Amino acid sequence: MHSVVVVLNLCSKERRKQEEKEEKDLKEYEKKKERILKRNQTGNLAQ
């Protein structure tokens, strides 16, 4: 029984790590998107 609990803890730790990584990736993506949008806006103004 104890080993099952340990396995479950490991799984939840891994899942949390994965979720944190995805969250970070999403934030990075949002930043990049904002930068590209700003660049496009300034580019459009220059034309």
PDB file of C-alpha atoms in Angstrom:
ATOM      1  CA  MET A   1       0.000   0.000   0.000  1.00  0.00           C
ATOM      2  CA  HIS A   2       2.789   2.390   0.915  1.00  0.00           C
ATOM      3  CA  SER A   3       4.484   1.990  -2.472  1.00  0.00           C
ATOM      4  CA  VAL A   4       1.253   2.972  -4.242  1.00  0.00           C
ATOM      5  CA  VAL A   5       1.196   6.251  -2.315  1.00  0.00           C
ATOM      6  CA  VAL A   6       4.815   6.920  -3.276  1.00  0.00           C
ATOM      7  CA  VAL A   7       4.062   6.288  -6.946  1.00  0.00           C
ATOM      8  CA  LEU A   8       1.064   8.619  -6.806  1.00  0.00           C
ATOM      9  CA  ASN A   9       3.195  11.321  -5.173  1.00  0.00           C
ATOM     10  CA  LEU A  10       5.789  10.949  -7.912  1.00  0.00           C
ATOM     11  CA  CYS A  11       3.118  11.216 -10.583  1.00  0.00           C
ATOM     12  CA  SER A  12       1.640  14.366  -9.089  1.00  0.00           C
ATOM     13  CA  LYS A  13       5.110  15.910  -8.729  1.00  0.00           C
ATOM     14  CA  GLU A  14       5.875  15.194 -12.375  1.00  0.00           C
ATOM     15  CA  ARG A  15       2.505  16.549 -13.437  1.00  0.00           C
ATOM     16  CA  ARG A  16       3.036  19.726 -11.425  1.00  0.00           C
ATOM     17  CA  LYS A  17       6.460  20.161 -13.022  1.00  0.00           C
ATOM     18  CA  GLN A  18       4.932  19.678 -16.458  1.00  0.00           C
ATOM     19  CA  GLU A  19       2.139  22.163 -15.713  1.00  0.00           C
ATOM     20  CA  GLU A  20       4.640  24.759 -14.484  1.00  0.00           C
ATOM     21  CA  LYS A  21       6.680  24.268 -17.635  1.00  0.00           C
ATOM     22  CA  GLU A  22       3.600  24.666 -19.843  1.00  0.00           C
ATOM     23  CA  GLU A  23       2.589  27.776 -17.914  1.00  0.00           C
ATOM     24  CA  LYS A  24       6.054  29.253 -18.437  1.00  0.00           C
ATOM     25  CA  ASP A  25       5.969  28.369 -22.135  1.00  0.00           C
ATOM     26  CA  LEU A  26       2.570  30.027 -22.447  1.00  0.00           C
ATOM     27  CA  LYS A  27       3.849  33.210 -20.787  1.00  0.00           C
ATOM     28  CA  GLU A  28       6.876  33.243 -23.110  1.00  0.00           C
ATOM     29  CA  TYR A  29       4.553  32.789 -26.082  1.00  0.00           C
ATOM     30  CA  GLU A  30       2.334  35.660 -24.904  1.00  0.00           C
ATOM     31  CA  LYS A  31       5.388  37.925 -24.548  1.00  0.00           C
ATOM     32  CA  LYS A  32       6.596  37.025 -28.035  1.00  0.00           C
ATOM     33  CA  LYS A  33       3.135  37.621 -29.469  1.00  0.00           C
ATOM     34  CA  GLU A  34       2.961  41.051 -27.816  1.00  0.00           C
ATOM     35  CA  ARG A  35       6.399  41.961 -29.150  1.00  0.00           C
ATOM     36  CA  ILE A  36       5.439  40.902 -32.666  1.00  0.00           C
ATOM     37  CA  LEU A  37       2.166  42.844 -32.463  1.00  0.00           C
ATOM     38  CA  LYS A  38       3.994  45.972 -31.285  1.00  0.00           C
ATOM     39  CA  ARG A  39       6.550  45.581 -34.063  1.00  0.00           C
ATOM     40  CA  ASN A  40       3.774  45.193 -36.627  1.00  0.00           C
ATOM     41  CA  GLN A  41       1.974  48.263 -35.297  1.00  0.00           C
ATOM     42  CA  THR A  42       5.081  50.453 -35.461  1.00  0.00           C
ATOM     43  CA  GLY A  43       5.858  49.027 -38.895  1.00  0.00           C
ATOM     44  CA  ASN A  44       2.377  49.905 -40.104  1.00  0.00           C
ATOM     45  CA  LEU A  45       2.668  53.428 -38.725  1.00  0.00           C
ATOM     46  CA  ALA A  46       5.942  53.957 -40.571  1.00  0.00           C
ATOM     47  CA  GLN A  47       4.467  53.110 -43.957  1.00  0.00           C
TER      48      GLN A  47
END
